[in-house]
Amino acid sequence: MGGYNYRGNDILGLANPIDYEPPLDGMPYTTLNYANGPGVNFTSGKRPNLTNVDTTSFDYIPQAAVPVEYETHGGEDVPIYSKGPMSHLLNGVKEQHYVAHVMQYAACVGDFKDDSHCKYTEPKPTCSGCCVTWDRVILFISLIGIYLQQIYFV
């Protein structure tokens, strides 16, 4: 990210830095910056003016400094939040290739589609439903009655 932008500044929009120091060429720049990618423009030796450009458009190609066909991943960390089945596999710091394998494993696709944890099994009743019998219900109500009687009639 370029500059020290205000919290809530559009990540795809133009930079709106807190301590604004204008670029030496006087041109605006986007909040999100790329060091390399297809957005290099060496034709005039100057950066294009983004004042009237919709940088949030799906078709917008961000400016870059080093010409390559595709932007490569930077060195920053990327957080991963997981919840649900197999989420215990995503704790702590993980390499990027590991994350792809965990997602396949948890979703039962790719190399893991036939693993044993992916087989369908009939749901089994839980103890919360199978263990409640009428005699236990009557016992529970009786105990509550005795407890309330001791509280209010002593």
Coordinates of C-alpha atoms in Angstrom, one line a residue:
M1 CA 0.0 0.0 0.0
G2 CA 1.3 3.4 -0.9
G3 CA 1.4 6.2 1.6
Y4 CA -0.3 6.4 5.0
N5 CA -4.0 6.4 4.0
Y6 CA -6.9 7.1 6.2
R7 CA -8.7 4.1 7.7
G8 CA -11.5 3.1 5.4
N9 CA -9.9 4.5 2.3
D10 CA -11.0 2.4 -0.8
I11 CA -8.2 -0.2 -1.4
L12 CA -8.9 0.1 -5.1
G13 CA -9.3 3.9 -5.2
L14 CA -6.8 6.7 -5.2
A15 CA -4.5 7.3 -2.2
N16 CA -5.7 9.8 0.4
P17 CA -2.7 9.8 2.7
I18 CA -2.8 11.3 6.2
D19 CA 0.6 13.0 5.9
Y20 CA 0.3 13.9 2.3
E21 CA 3.5 14.3 0.5
P22 CA 2.7 14.6 -3.2
P23 CA 4.7 12.4 -5.6
L24 CA 7.5 14.2 -7.4
D25 CA 5.6 14.0 -10.7
G26 CA 2.5 15.5 -9.1
M27 CA 0.3 12.7 -10.3
P28 CA -2.2 10.8 -8.0
Y29 CA -1.6 7.2 -7.3
T30 CA -3.7 4.2 -6.1
T31 CA -3.8 3.0 -2.5
L32 CA -2.8 -0.5 -3.6
N33 CA 0.5 -0.6 -5.5
Y34 CA 2.4 -3.2 -7.4
A35 CA 6.1 -3.5 -8.0
N36 CA 5.6 -5.6 -11.1
G37 CA 2.9 -6.6 -13.5
P38 CA 1.4 -5.8 -16.9
G39 CA 0.6 -2.1 -15.9
V40 CA 4.0 -0.7 -16.8
N41 CA 3.9 2.3 -19.2
F42 CA 7.3 3.3 -20.6
T43 CA 6.0 5.0 -23.8
S44 CA 6.2 8.6 -22.5
G45 CA 8.5 8.0 -19.6
K46 CA 5.8 9.4 -17.3
R47 CA 3.0 7.8 -15.3
P48 CA -0.5 8.3 -16.6
N49 CA -2.8 10.7 -14.7
L50 CA -5.4 8.7 -12.7
T51 CA -7.5 11.7 -11.7
N52 CA -10.4 10.7 -14.0
V53 CA -9.8 7.0 -14.1
D54 CA -12.1 4.5 -12.4
T55 CA -9.5 2.5 -10.6
T56 CA -12.2 0.4 -9.0
S57 CA -13.3 -1.0 -12.4
F58 CA -12.9 -4.7 -13.0
D59 CA -11.0 -3.9 -16.2
Y60 CA -8.5 -1.5 -14.6
I61 CA -4.9 -2.6 -14.8
P62 CA -2.9 -1.1 -11.9
Q63 CA 0.3 0.8 -12.5
A64 CA 3.5 -1.2 -11.9
A65 CA 7.2 -0.4 -12.0
V66 CA 8.7 -3.6 -13.5
P67 CA 7.2 -5.0 -16.7
V68 CA 6.1 -8.7 -16.4
E69 CA 3.0 -10.4 -17.8
Y70 CA 1.5 -11.2 -14.4
E71 CA 2.0 -9.6 -11.0
T72 CA 3.8 -11.9 -8.5
H73 CA 3.0 -12.3 -4.9
G74 CA 4.8 -10.0 -2.5
G75 CA 6.5 -10.9 0.7
E76 CA 3.7 -9.9 3.1
D77 CA 1.8 -12.4 5.2
V78 CA -1.8 -13.2 4.3
P79 CA -4.2 -14.1 7.2
I80 CA -6.4 -17.2 6.9
Y81 CA -9.5 -17.5 9.1
S82 CA -11.1 -20.9 9.4
K83 CA -14.2 -22.2 11.1
G84 CA -15.9 -25.6 10.9
P85 CA -14.8 -29.1 9.8
M86 CA -11.0 -29.4 9.6
S87 CA -10.4 -25.8 10.7
H88 CA -7.9 -27.1 13.2
L89 CA -5.5 -27.7 10.3
L90 CA -5.2 -23.9 9.8
N91 CA -3.6 -22.6 13.0
G92 CA -0.3 -20.7 13.2
V93 CA 1.9 -19.8 10.2
K94 CA 1.6 -22.0 7.1
E95 CA 3.2 -22.1 3.7
Q96 CA 0.9 -21.2 0.8
H97 CA 1.1 -24.6 -0.9
Y98 CA -0.1 -26.2 2.4
V99 CA -3.2 -24.0 2.5
A100 CA -4.3 -25.3 -1.0
H101 CA -4.0 -28.9 0.1
V102 CA -5.9 -28.3 3.4
M103 CA -8.7 -26.7 1.4
Q104 CA -8.9 -29.7 -0.9
Y105 CA -8.8 -32.1 2.0
A106 CA -11.6 -30.2 4.0
A107 CA -13.8 -29.9 0.9
C108 CA -13.2 -33.5 -0.2
V109 CA -12.1 -32.5 -3.7
G110 CA -9.0 -33.1 -5.9
D111 CA -6.6 -35.6 -4.5
F112 CA -8.7 -36.2 -1.4
K113 CA -12.2 -36.8 -2.9
D114 CA -12.1 -40.5 -2.1
D115 CA -10.6 -40.3 1.4
S116 CA -12.3 -42.1 4.3
H117 CA -13.4 -38.8 6.0
C118 CA -15.3 -37.9 2.8
K119 CA -17.6 -41.0 2.8
Y120 CA -21.2 -40.3 3.5
T121 CA -22.5 -42.0 6.7
E122 CA -26.0 -42.1 8.0
P123 CA -26.5 -39.5 10.8
K124 CA -26.6 -41.1 14.2
P125 CA -28.9 -39.8 16.9
T126 CA -27.2 -37.7 19.6
C127 CA -27.5 -38.4 23.3
S128 CA -29.6 -35.3 23.7
G129 CA -32.4 -37.1 21.8
C130 CA -31.9 -40.8 22.5
C131 CA -31.4 -40.7 26.3
V132 CA -34.5 -38.8 27.2
T133 CA -37.1 -41.2 28.5
W134 CA -40.4 -40.6 30.3
D135 CA -39.1 -41.9 33.6
R136 CA -36.2 -39.5 33.5
V137 CA -38.5 -36.6 32.6
I138 CA -40.7 -37.4 35.6
L139 CA -37.7 -37.8 37.9
F140 CA -36.4 -34.4 36.7
I141 CA -39.7 -32.6 37.3
S142 CA -40.0 -34.2 40.7
L143 CA -36.6 -33.0 41.7
I144 CA -37.4 -29.5 40.6
G145 CA -40.6 -29.7 42.6
I146 CA -38.8 -30.8 45.7
Y147 CA -36.2 -28.0 45.3
L148 CA -38.8 -25.3 44.8
Q149 CA -40.8 -26.6 47.8
Q150 CA -37.7 -26.3 50.0
I151 CA -37.0 -22.8 48.8
Y152 CA -40.5 -21.3 49.2
F153 CA -42.1 -23.3 52.0
V154 CA -39.3 -23.5 54.6

